[in-house]
Coordinates of C-alpha atoms and ligand atoms in Angstrom, one line a residue:
M11 CA 66.3 69.7 104.6
K12 CA 68.2 71.0 101.5
R13 CA 66.6 71.9 98.2
K14 CA 68.1 72.5 94.8
V15 CA 67.1 75.5 92.8
K16 CA 68.2 76.0 89.2
F17 CA 67.8 79.4 87.5
L18 CA 67.4 79.6 83.7
P19 CA 68.5 80.8 81.3
D20 CA 71.9 81.3 83.0
N21 CA 71.9 77.7 84.4
I22 CA 72.9 78.8 87.9
S23 CA 72.2 76.1 90.5
V24 CA 72.3 76.5 94.2
T25 CA 71.4 74.4 97.2
V26 CA 69.3 76.1 99.8
E27 CA 67.4 75.3 103.0
H28 CA 63.8 74.1 102.6
G29 CA 61.4 77.0 102.9
E30 CA 63.8 79.8 101.9
N31 CA 62.4 82.7 100.0
L32 CA 63.0 82.6 96.3
L33 CA 63.9 86.3 95.9
T34 CA 66.5 86.0 98.7
V35 CA 67.8 82.8 97.1
A36 CA 68.2 84.5 93.7
A37 CA 69.9 87.6 95.3
N38 CA 72.3 85.4 97.2
A39 CA 73.1 83.4 94.1
G40 CA 73.8 86.6 92.1
V41 CA 70.8 86.1 89.8
F42 CA 69.3 89.4 88.8
I43 CA 65.5 89.8 89.1
Q44 CA 63.9 93.2 89.0
A45 CA 62.6 93.8 92.5
F46 CA 61.8 97.3 93.5
C47 CA 59.8 96.8 96.7
G48 CA 62.3 94.7 98.7
G49 CA 60.1 91.7 98.6
D50 CA 57.0 93.4 100.0
G51 CA 54.9 91.9 97.1
T52 CA 53.6 95.3 96.0
C53 CA 55.7 96.3 93.0
G54 CA 54.8 93.2 91.0
K55 CA 58.2 93.3 89.2
C56 CA 59.7 90.0 90.3
R57 CA 57.7 87.7 88.1
I58 CA 59.4 84.4 87.4
K59 CA 58.2 81.1 85.8
L60 CA 58.3 77.8 87.7
E61 CA 59.3 75.2 85.1
K62 CA 59.6 72.4 87.6
G63 CA 58.7 71.7 91.2
N64 CA 56.2 72.8 93.8
D65 CA 56.2 76.0 95.7
S66 CA 54.2 77.6 98.5
S67 CA 53.6 81.0 96.8
T68 CA 50.6 83.2 97.8
Q69 CA 48.4 84.6 95.1
T70 CA 48.7 88.4 95.0
A71 CA 46.8 91.2 93.2
S72 CA 50.0 91.7 91.2
L73 CA 49.6 88.4 89.4
N74 CA 46.4 87.3 87.6
L75 CA 45.0 83.8 87.8
D76 CA 45.8 82.9 84.2
D77 CA 49.5 83.8 84.8
H78 CA 49.4 81.8 88.0
A79 CA 48.0 78.8 86.2
E80 CA 50.8 79.0 83.6
G81 CA 53.4 78.8 86.3
Y82 CA 54.2 82.5 86.8
R83 CA 54.9 83.5 90.4
L84 CA 56.3 86.5 92.3
A85 CA 59.7 85.4 93.4
C86 CA 59.3 87.4 96.7
Q87 CA 56.1 85.6 97.5
T88 CA 57.5 82.1 96.8
N89 CA 59.1 79.7 99.2
V90 CA 61.2 76.8 98.1
I91 CA 59.6 73.6 99.3
S92 CA 60.9 71.2 96.7
D93 CA 63.6 71.2 94.1
L94 CA 62.8 73.9 91.6
V95 CA 63.7 74.9 88.1
V96 CA 63.0 78.6 87.7
R97 CA 63.1 80.6 84.5
I98 CA 63.7 84.3 84.7
P99 CA 61.7 86.0 81.9
E100 CA 63.7 88.3 79.8
E101 CA 61.6 91.4 80.7
V102 CA 62.3 90.7 84.4
S103 CA 66.0 90.0 84.1
A104 CA 66.9 92.8 81.9
R105 CA 63.9 94.6 80.5
G106 CA 64.6 92.9 77.2
K107 CA 68.3 93.6 77.3
A108 CA 70.4 90.6 77.4
L109 CA 73.0 90.4 80.1
K110 CA 76.3 90.7 78.3
R111 CA 78.6 89.7 81.1
K112 CA 78.8 86.4 83.0
P113 CA 76.5 86.1 86.0
K114 CA 78.2 87.2 89.2
T115 CA 78.9 85.1 92.1
T116 CA 78.2 86.4 95.5
R117 CA 79.0 84.4 98.6
S118 CA 78.3 84.7 102.2
I119 CA 80.9 83.4 104.6
S120 CA 79.4 80.1 105.7
A121 CA 79.5 78.7 109.1
R122 CA 80.7 75.4 107.5
S123 CA 83.9 75.6 109.5
L124 CA 82.6 76.6 113.0
E125 CA 83.7 73.2 114.4
V126 CA 87.1 73.5 112.9
L127 CA 87.4 76.9 114.6
I128 CA 86.2 76.3 118.1
G129 CA 87.0 72.6 118.4
Q130 CA 85.6 70.3 121.0
W131 CA 85.2 70.8 124.7
D132 CA 84.3 68.7 127.7
I133 CA 81.3 69.1 130.0
D134 CA 83.4 69.8 133.1
P135 CA 82.3 73.3 134.2
P136 CA 84.2 75.6 136.6
V137 CA 81.4 75.2 139.1
E138 CA 80.3 71.9 140.5
K139 CA 77.6 70.6 142.8
R140 CA 78.2 67.7 145.1
F141 CA 75.6 65.9 147.2
I142 CA 77.0 65.1 150.7
K143 CA 75.6 63.0 153.5
L144 CA 77.3 64.0 156.8
S145 CA 77.2 62.1 160.0
P146 CA 75.6 64.3 162.7
P147 CA 78.0 65.6 165.4
T148 CA 78.4 63.7 168.7
V149 CA 80.2 64.4 171.9
E150 CA 83.1 62.3 170.6
D151 CA 83.1 64.1 167.2
N152 CA 82.1 67.7 167.8
V153 CA 84.3 69.5 165.3
S154 CA 82.9 72.6 163.8
D155 CA 80.2 72.4 161.1
M156 CA 82.5 73.8 158.5
K157 CA 85.3 71.4 159.4
R158 CA 82.8 68.5 159.2
L159 CA 81.8 69.6 155.8
M160 CA 85.3 70.0 154.5
R161 CA 86.4 66.8 156.0
K162 CA 83.7 64.9 154.2
I163 CA 84.5 66.6 150.9
R164 CA 88.1 65.4 151.3
Q165 CA 87.0 61.9 152.2
D166 CA 84.7 61.7 149.1
C167 CA 87.4 63.0 146.8
H168 CA 90.9 61.9 147.6
A169 CA 92.4 63.6 144.6
C170 CA 90.9 67.0 145.7
K171 CA 92.7 69.6 147.8
E172 CA 90.9 70.8 150.9
P173 CA 88.5 73.4 149.6
T174 CA 88.4 76.9 151.0
Y175 CA 85.6 79.4 151.6
D176 CA 85.5 83.2 151.7
H177 CA 81.9 84.1 152.1
P178 CA 81.0 85.1 155.7
E179 CA 77.3 84.9 154.8
L180 CA 77.8 81.2 154.2
L181 CA 78.9 80.7 157.8
K182 CA 75.8 82.5 159.1
E183 CA 73.5 80.1 157.3
L184 CA 75.5 76.9 157.5
P185 CA 74.5 75.6 161.0
F186 CA 70.8 76.0 160.2
T187 CA 71.0 74.6 156.7
L188 CA 72.8 71.5 157.9
R189 CA 70.4 70.8 160.7
E190 CA 67.2 71.6 158.8
A191 CA 68.4 69.4 156.0
D192 CA 69.1 66.6 158.4
W193 CA 72.8 66.7 157.4
E194 CA 72.2 66.0 153.8
V195 CA 73.2 68.9 151.7
T196 CA 74.5 69.9 148.3
V197 CA 77.7 71.9 148.2
I198 CA 78.5 74.3 145.3
L199 CA 82.2 74.3 144.6
L200 CA 84.0 76.8 142.4
R201 CA 87.1 75.4 140.8
G202 CA 90.4 77.2 141.4
K203 CA 91.5 79.7 138.8
R204 CA 94.7 77.6 138.2
V205 CA 95.3 73.9 138.6
E206 CA 97.2 74.4 141.8
E207 CA 94.5 76.4 143.5
P208 CA 92.0 74.6 145.7
D209 CA 88.3 74.7 145.0
R210 CA 86.1 77.1 146.9
I211 CA 82.8 76.4 148.6
I212 CA 80.4 79.1 147.5
A213 CA 77.1 77.8 148.8
V214 CA 75.5 75.0 150.7
E215 CA 72.0 74.0 149.8
P216 CA 69.6 71.7 151.7
G217 CA 69.0 68.3 150.1
D218 CA 70.1 67.0 146.8
T219 CA 70.0 69.7 144.1
T220 CA 72.7 68.3 141.9
D221 CA 70.2 67.9 139.0
K222 CA 69.9 71.7 138.9
L223 CA 73.2 73.1 137.7
Y224 CA 72.8 76.1 135.5
G225 CA 75.1 78.7 134.1
L226 CA 74.5 81.9 132.2
A227 CA 76.9 83.2 129.5
V228 CA 76.4 86.9 128.7
D229 CA 77.7 89.1 125.9
I230 CA 77.4 92.7 127.1
G231 CA 77.3 94.6 123.8
T232 CA 77.1 98.4 123.5
T233 CA 73.9 98.0 121.6
T234 CA 72.6 94.6 122.5
V235 CA 73.1 92.3 125.5
C236 CA 72.8 88.6 124.6
A237 CA 72.7 85.6 126.9
V238 CA 72.4 81.8 126.8
L239 CA 71.3 79.7 129.7
L240 CA 73.2 76.4 129.9
D241 CA 72.4 73.2 131.7
L242 CA 75.9 72.5 133.0
N243 CA 75.1 68.9 133.7
N244 CA 74.9 68.2 130.0
G245 CA 76.3 71.4 128.4
K246 CA 73.2 72.1 126.5
T247 CA 71.8 75.5 125.8
I248 CA 68.3 75.5 127.3
A249 CA 67.3 79.1 126.7
E250 CA 68.5 82.2 124.9
A251 CA 67.5 85.9 125.1
S252 CA 68.7 89.3 124.0
A253 CA 67.7 92.8 124.6
Y254 CA 68.8 96.3 123.6
N255 CA 71.2 97.7 126.2
D256 CA 69.2 100.1 128.3
Q257 CA 72.2 102.5 128.2
I258 CA 71.2 103.4 124.6
S259 CA 69.1 106.2 126.1
C260 CA 72.4 107.7 127.3
G261 CA 74.2 107.5 123.9
E262 CA 74.6 105.2 120.9
D263 CA 78.3 104.4 121.2
V264 CA 80.9 104.0 123.9
I265 CA 82.2 107.5 123.5
S266 CA 78.9 109.2 124.0
R267 CA 78.3 106.9 127.0
I268 CA 81.6 107.9 128.5
V269 CA 80.6 111.5 128.0
Y270 CA 77.3 110.8 129.7
S271 CA 79.1 109.2 132.6
R272 CA 80.7 112.5 133.4
R273 CA 77.2 113.9 134.4
P274 CA 76.4 114.0 138.1
G275 CA 75.2 110.4 139.0
G276 CA 76.1 109.3 135.4
I277 CA 78.3 106.4 136.4
Q278 CA 75.6 105.0 138.7
E279 CA 72.9 105.5 136.2
L280 CA 74.8 103.7 133.5
Q281 CA 75.6 100.9 135.9
T282 CA 72.0 100.6 136.9
K283 CA 70.9 100.5 133.2
V284 CA 73.2 97.7 132.1
V285 CA 72.4 95.7 135.2
H286 CA 68.7 96.2 134.6
T287 CA 69.2 94.9 131.0
I288 CA 71.0 91.8 132.3
N289 CA 68.3 91.2 134.9
K290 CA 65.5 91.5 132.3
I291 CA 67.4 88.8 130.3
I292 CA 67.8 86.6 133.3
E293 CA 64.1 86.8 134.0
T294 CA 63.3 86.0 130.4
V295 CA 65.6 82.9 130.2
C296 CA 64.5 81.6 133.6
K297 CA 60.8 82.0 132.7
K298 CA 61.4 80.0 129.5
V299 CA 62.5 76.9 131.3
I300 CA 60.6 77.6 134.6
I301 CA 63.6 77.9 136.9
S302 CA 64.4 80.6 139.4
P303 CA 67.3 83.1 138.9
S304 CA 68.7 81.7 142.2
D305 CA 69.1 78.3 140.4
I306 CA 71.9 79.8 138.3
S307 CA 75.2 78.8 139.8
Y308 CA 77.6 80.8 137.7
I309 CA 77.6 83.9 135.4
M310 CA 80.3 84.2 132.8
A311 CA 80.3 87.6 130.9
A312 CA 82.3 89.4 128.3
G313 CA 82.1 92.9 127.0
N314 CA 84.2 95.7 125.6
T315 CA 86.4 97.7 128.1
T316 CA 83.9 100.5 128.4
M317 CA 80.9 98.2 129.1
S318 CA 83.0 96.2 131.6
H319 CA 83.9 99.4 133.4
M320 CA 80.3 100.5 133.4
L321 CA 79.1 97.1 134.8
F322 CA 81.5 97.5 137.7
G323 CA 80.5 101.2 138.2
L324 CA 84.0 102.3 137.4
D325 CA 84.9 105.7 136.0
S326 CA 85.6 105.2 132.3
R327 CA 86.8 108.7 131.4
F328 CA 90.5 107.8 131.0
I329 CA 89.5 105.2 128.3
R330 CA 88.7 108.2 126.1
E331 CA 91.6 110.4 126.9
A332 CA 95.1 109.9 125.5
P333 CA 97.1 107.8 126.3
Y334 CA 93.9 105.8 126.7
T335 CA 94.3 103.9 130.0
P336 CA 91.5 101.7 131.5
T337 CA 91.3 101.5 135.2
C338 CA 91.9 97.8 135.1
S339 CA 92.1 95.0 132.5
Q340 CA 91.3 92.1 134.8
F341 CA 88.1 92.3 136.9
P342 CA 87.9 90.6 140.2
L343 CA 85.6 87.6 140.4
T344 CA 82.6 89.2 142.0
R345 CA 79.4 88.0 143.6
A346 CA 76.7 88.9 141.0
A347 CA 74.4 90.2 143.8
Q348 CA 77.0 92.8 144.7
L349 CA 76.4 94.4 141.3
N350 CA 72.7 94.0 141.9
V351 CA 72.4 91.3 139.3
T352 CA 69.5 89.1 140.2
A353 CA 71.1 85.9 141.4
H354 CA 71.6 83.9 144.5
P355 CA 73.8 85.9 146.9
S356 CA 76.7 83.4 146.5
V357 CA 76.8 83.2 142.7
R358 CA 79.9 84.6 141.1
L359 CA 80.1 86.7 138.0
F360 CA 83.2 86.3 136.0
L361 CA 84.0 89.1 133.5
Y362 CA 86.5 88.4 130.7
P363 CA 89.7 90.5 131.0
G364 CA 90.5 93.0 128.4
I365 CA 93.8 94.0 126.8
A366 CA 93.5 97.7 126.3
S367 CA 90.9 100.5 126.3
Y368 CA 89.6 99.5 122.9
V369 CA 90.5 95.8 122.8
G370 CA 88.2 94.4 125.5
G371 CA 87.1 91.2 127.0
D372 CA 84.7 90.6 124.1
I373 CA 87.7 90.3 121.8
V374 CA 89.7 88.1 124.2
S375 CA 86.6 85.9 124.6
G376 CA 86.3 85.6 120.8
V377 CA 90.0 84.9 120.3
H378 CA 89.8 82.3 123.1
A379 CA 86.8 80.7 121.5
C380 CA 88.4 80.2 118.2
R381 CA 91.7 79.0 119.7
L382 CA 94.1 81.4 118.1
H383 CA 96.4 80.6 121.0
K384 CA 96.6 77.0 119.7
Q385 CA 97.2 77.6 116.0
E386 CA 100.6 77.0 114.5
K387 CA 99.8 79.1 111.4
V388 CA 99.1 82.8 111.6
C389 CA 95.4 84.0 111.6
L390 CA 93.7 87.3 111.2
F391 CA 90.8 87.8 113.6
I392 CA 88.4 90.7 112.8
D393 CA 85.4 92.1 114.6
I394 CA 83.8 94.9 112.6
G395 CA 81.6 97.5 114.4
T396 CA 82.0 101.1 115.3
N397 CA 85.4 100.2 116.4
G398 CA 86.9 97.5 114.3
E399 CA 89.1 95.2 116.4
I400 CA 91.8 93.2 114.8
V401 CA 94.1 90.5 116.1
I402 CA 96.9 88.8 114.3
G403 CA 98.9 85.9 115.6
N404 CA 99.2 82.3 116.5
R405 CA 100.2 80.1 119.5
D406 CA 103.5 82.0 119.9
W407 CA 102.4 85.6 119.7
M408 CA 99.5 87.9 119.0
I409 CA 99.2 91.6 118.3
C410 CA 96.0 93.5 118.4
A411 CA 94.6 96.9 117.7
A412 CA 91.4 98.9 117.4
C413 CA 90.6 101.1 114.5
S414 CA 88.0 103.7 114.7
A415 CA 86.0 102.7 111.7
G416 CA 83.0 104.9 112.6
P417 CA 79.4 103.9 112.6
A418 CA 78.8 103.5 108.8
F419 CA 78.5 99.7 109.1
E420 CA 75.8 100.2 111.7
G421 CA 74.0 102.7 109.6
G422 CA 75.5 105.8 111.2
G423 CA 76.6 108.7 109.0
I424 CA 74.7 107.4 106.1
S425 CA 71.6 109.4 104.9
Y426 CA 69.3 106.5 105.0
G427 CA 71.4 104.2 107.1
M428 CA 69.7 102.1 109.8
R429 CA 70.5 99.1 112.1
V430 CA 69.6 95.6 111.1
D431 CA 65.8 95.7 111.4
R432 CA 62.6 95.2 109.4
G433 CA 62.6 97.0 106.1
A434 CA 66.4 97.5 106.0
I435 CA 67.8 96.9 102.6
E436 CA 70.2 93.9 103.2
N437 CA 71.0 92.8 99.6
F438 CA 71.2 94.7 96.4
H439 CA 72.0 94.1 92.8
I440 CA 72.1 96.5 89.9
H441 CA 71.5 95.5 86.3
P442 CA 74.7 96.7 84.6
E443 CA 72.9 98.0 81.5
T444 CA 69.5 99.2 82.6
L445 CA 70.8 100.2 86.0
D446 CA 67.6 98.9 87.6
P447 CA 67.9 97.6 91.1
M448 CA 67.1 94.3 92.7
I449 CA 66.4 95.1 96.4
V450 CA 65.9 92.6 99.2
T451 CA 64.9 93.9 102.6
I452 CA 64.8 92.3 106.0
D453 CA 61.5 90.5 106.5
H454 CA 60.6 91.4 102.9
A455 CA 59.0 94.6 104.1
K456 CA 58.7 97.9 102.3
P457 CA 62.2 99.5 102.2
R458 CA 62.8 102.1 104.8
G459 CA 66.6 102.3 105.1
I460 CA 70.0 100.6 104.5
C461 CA 71.8 98.4 107.0
G462 CA 75.5 97.6 106.9
S463 CA 75.4 94.6 104.6
G464 CA 73.0 96.4 102.2
L465 CA 75.5 99.3 102.1
I466 CA 78.4 97.1 101.2
S467 CA 76.2 95.5 98.4
I468 CA 75.1 98.8 97.0
V469 CA 78.7 100.3 96.9
A470 CA 80.2 97.1 95.4
E471 CA 77.4 96.9 92.8
L472 CA 77.6 100.6 91.8
L473 CA 81.4 100.2 91.5
E474 CA 81.2 97.1 89.3
A475 CA 78.5 98.6 87.1
G476 CA 80.6 101.8 86.6
V477 CA 78.0 104.0 88.2
I478 CA 80.6 105.2 90.6
D479 CA 84.4 105.3 90.2
Q480 CA 87.1 104.1 92.5
R481 CA 87.1 107.4 94.4
G482 CA 83.4 106.9 95.2
K483 CA 82.3 109.6 92.8
F484 CA 79.3 109.2 90.5
N485 CA 79.9 109.0 86.8
R486 CA 78.9 112.4 85.6
N487 CA 78.4 111.2 82.0
L488 CA 75.5 108.8 82.9
D489 CA 72.2 109.8 81.6
H490 CA 69.8 107.9 83.8
P491 CA 66.9 109.1 86.0
R492 CA 68.3 107.2 89.0
V493 CA 71.6 109.0 88.9
R494 CA 71.0 112.7 89.6
K495 CA 72.2 115.7 91.5
G496 CA 70.4 116.0 94.8
P497 CA 70.6 118.5 97.7
D498 CA 73.8 116.8 98.9
G499 CA 75.4 116.4 95.6
Y500 CA 75.3 113.4 93.2
E501 CA 73.2 110.4 94.3
Y502 CA 71.6 107.2 93.1
V503 CA 67.9 106.6 93.8
I504 CA 67.6 103.1 95.2
V505 CA 63.8 103.3 95.9
W506 CA 61.5 105.8 94.5
A507 CA 59.3 107.6 97.1
K508 CA 56.1 105.7 96.1
G509 CA 57.8 102.4 96.9
S510 CA 59.5 103.3 100.1
L511 CA 58.0 103.2 103.6
I512 CA 59.3 106.6 104.4
G513 CA 57.4 108.3 101.5
E514 CA 60.5 109.9 100.0
D515 CA 63.2 108.8 97.5
L516 CA 65.7 106.5 99.3
T517 CA 69.1 107.4 98.0
I518 CA 72.8 106.9 98.5
T519 CA 74.9 110.0 98.1
E520 CA 78.6 110.8 97.6
I521 CA 78.8 111.9 101.2
D522 CA 77.5 108.4 102.2
L523 CA 80.1 106.9 100.0
D524 CA 82.9 109.0 101.5
N525 CA 81.9 107.8 105.0
L526 CA 81.9 104.2 104.0
I527 CA 85.2 104.5 102.3
R528 CA 86.7 106.0 105.4
A529 CA 85.3 103.2 107.5
K530 CA 86.5 100.4 105.4
G531 CA 89.8 102.3 104.9
A532 CA 90.4 102.3 108.6
M533 CA 89.9 98.6 108.8
Y534 CA 92.2 97.8 105.9
A535 CA 94.9 100.2 107.2
G536 CA 94.6 98.3 110.5
Y537 CA 95.4 94.9 108.9
M538 CA 98.3 96.4 106.9
T539 CA 99.8 98.2 109.9
L540 CA 99.7 95.1 112.1
L541 CA 101.1 92.9 109.4
E542 CA 103.9 95.3 108.7
T543 CA 104.6 95.6 112.4
V544 CA 105.5 91.9 112.4
G545 CA 107.2 91.9 109.0
M546 CA 104.4 89.9 107.3
T547 CA 102.0 90.3 104.4
F548 CA 98.5 89.0 103.7
N549 CA 100.1 85.9 102.0
D550 CA 101.4 84.8 105.4
L551 CA 97.8 84.4 106.7
D552 CA 96.3 81.0 107.0
R553 CA 92.9 82.1 108.1
V554 CA 90.8 85.2 108.3
I555 CA 88.1 84.9 111.0
L556 CA 85.2 87.2 111.1
A557 CA 83.5 87.6 114.5
G558 CA 80.5 89.7 115.5
N559 CA 76.9 89.7 114.2
F560 CA 77.8 91.9 111.3
G561 CA 80.0 89.1 109.9
A562 CA 76.9 86.9 109.5
Y563 CA 75.4 89.1 106.8
I564 CA 78.6 90.1 105.0
D565 CA 78.8 89.1 101.4
L566 CA 82.4 88.0 101.1
E567 CA 82.8 88.9 97.4
R568 CA 81.4 92.4 97.8
A569 CA 83.3 93.1 101.1
I570 CA 86.5 92.3 99.1
S571 CA 85.3 94.3 96.1
I572 CA 85.1 97.5 98.2
G573 CA 88.4 96.7 100.1
L574 CA 86.9 96.0 103.5
L575 CA 88.4 92.5 103.5
P576 CA 91.7 91.4 101.8
D577 CA 91.6 89.8 98.4
L578 CA 92.7 86.3 99.5
D579 CA 91.7 82.7 98.7
R580 CA 88.0 82.6 99.7
E581 CA 88.5 79.3 101.5
K582 CA 90.6 81.1 104.0
F583 CA 87.6 83.0 105.4
Y584 CA 85.8 81.7 108.4
Y585 CA 82.8 83.1 110.2
L586 CA 82.7 82.7 114.0
G587 CA 79.5 84.5 115.0
N588 CA 79.2 86.2 118.4
G589 CA 82.7 85.2 119.6
S590 CA 82.2 87.1 122.8
L591 CA 79.2 85.0 123.8
M592 CA 80.8 81.8 122.4
G593 CA 84.0 82.2 124.5
A594 CA 81.9 82.7 127.6
Q595 CA 79.8 79.7 126.8
I596 CA 82.7 77.4 126.2
S597 CA 84.4 78.6 129.4
L598 CA 81.2 78.0 131.4
T599 CA 81.1 74.4 130.2
D600 CA 84.7 73.4 130.4
H601 CA 86.9 74.6 133.1
K602 CA 90.1 73.5 131.3
R603 CA 89.2 75.6 128.3
F604 CA 88.3 78.4 130.8
R605 CA 91.8 78.3 132.3
E606 CA 93.3 78.7 128.8
R607 CA 92.1 82.3 128.8
L608 CA 95.2 83.1 130.8
E609 CA 97.4 81.9 127.9
V610 CA 95.4 84.2 125.5
I611 CA 95.9 87.3 127.7
K612 CA 99.6 86.6 128.1
L613 CA 100.1 86.4 124.3
M614 CA 98.2 89.6 123.3
T615 CA 100.0 92.9 122.8
N616 CA 98.1 96.0 121.9
I617 CA 99.4 98.4 119.2
E618 CA 97.9 101.9 119.4
M619 CA 96.7 103.1 116.0
S620 CA 95.5 106.6 116.8
E621 CA 98.7 108.4 116.3
N622 CA 100.6 105.7 114.5
P623 CA 102.3 107.2 111.3
R624 CA 102.3 103.8 109.6
F625 CA 98.6 103.5 110.1
M626 CA 98.0 107.0 108.7
N627 CA 99.9 106.2 105.6
H628 CA 98.0 103.0 105.0
Y629 CA 94.8 104.8 105.8
M630 CA 95.4 107.4 103.1
A631 CA 96.2 104.6 100.6
S632 CA 93.0 102.8 101.5
L633 CA 90.7 105.7 100.7
F634 CA 89.9 104.2 97.3
L635 CA 87.6 101.4 96.1
P636 CA 89.1 98.9 96.8
H637 CA 92.6 100.4 97.2
T638 CA 95.1 102.7 95.5
D639 CA 97.4 99.7 95.0
M640 CA 95.4 97.4 92.8
T641 CA 98.0 94.7 92.9
L642 CA 96.5 93.9 96.4
F643 CA 93.1 93.2 94.7
P644 CA 93.8 91.1 91.6
T645 CA 90.3 89.5 91.5
V646 CA 88.6 92.8 91.9
L647 CA 90.6 94.3 89.1
E648 CA 89.2 91.7 86.8
K649 CA 85.6 92.7 87.7
L650 CA 85.9 96.4 87.4
P651 CA 84.8 98.0 84.1
G652 CA 87.4 99.2 81.7
Ligands
LIG6 FE1 58.3 91.0 94.5 FE2 58.2 93.6 94.5 S1 56.6 92.3 94.2 S2 59.9 92.4 94.7

């Protein structure tokens, strides 16, 4: 249910979900409220007055009963349960200083357009169950058991080609299954990879099991493995689960995992760990809906090239060494059990093909999900992580590249950086005159670090308030206790020690800013290089699609302000979510969409960036907030001081 919230005195109105936290609502709407503790309820700074509507706030020690009776609340302890009119008292908005400039707009990329992106699909999975009643053999009709089975399949489906089979274990069990089931069995058929290929019998089960047809879609991420269990009879998601990839104990990123794999037994250990993670997830989803892992009839997975190699137990060393060649791009359709994945011995695991060492199956799956290969107009597809992957193209052509953005967006290389987790600062505003912060943390817990979206907010806000300049250097002329010279040079104190969970001042330093500028510079240089390669500019783009979990939290305006995303019409931006998982999910449900992946692979051409002189030139030009060429960022130019 939607609720309206109006903030006074600036008259900013927003529509939000019922139950949303008021401090988060204000932060997302660009309404400044002093908030020092991230929403933990302890600093008592975020007092607002409810002028209309009901709330579900909790009375805290930071607010006395009289104030409560007069309508005062702590924004961070208030949830929106009706339409509200909220007044921000002067002392809370600006410590008595009126805001001289217009309120800012911040905007997350909404999922409004998900359907436009991924389109419709049918419930016609690549695996099918058919219940078959056979007539028992007689002296007159004593063809082999398999022949009898295939003959009946043909009789029941005239349009079908005679199916094949390739699994010797199937033959070992077949005579007994048929007889024990009194010749009434369910056949599991796998559709041919192409239209012209016949179906394949992968299992024969006693009795009628057609009501149990399940598939598992898996995204094998370097950090997290996510999966959804689908009922393939109706296409519905019936359970979801995710877990940290157990390989994390062998290294945080793909490079350190490849290094680890060179140890004796390393490849085997990494394979065991990723399989163990997948098995844990299978156990979790199956428990949720009370089915057995052996009820899953197909597993469709996607991961980056290194994860794909590691799942198959392949040596990934050449991925890391120039000229960066993977062992293979297409992985054979495999029986999941051969990889030790907990599944029925006949169940196949399909792994999305990759394009190059750093543009893997996860990107192909995302591009496939959002149907770039069907678009007439040119789109830019971006997946931001340690490696930023970029694809530009349409139904006629696609070029792709990976840019080594570094781990800044995942908290790496930032003094107080952390992954998306409880207590991470995810949203930040600064009052342009008092320079006081408004901090919102994940779960409204005491602040303990900064995650990627928080980092983007902090840098954009410091820039717009003139606390840092476009080189990412602090304004040396500012006389403010929060801007000071620390052990690593100039820094801004985001949270004082007494308010942080870690018991020390939580700061952002010039070194952190440098790392962020390099990360966003690599991404922007990647867009520019690919566009230049095909003789295009940003103006030729019809859509910019953000994939990956990070995209969910990105504030569009701020990401543009720092030059991470191009300064284009905001309506061109779309958010896909976990494209890797989504592609696998769609393929698992609709075999015609599944077959289209072949079109995607055919269209994609990888451009190597690592030693590309064009990329280096663009990279150098991008090491500025937002860019050295401000004609590329007209809306940001308007916002910058001076
Ligand atoms: Fe609400 Fe600190 S008490 S932000």
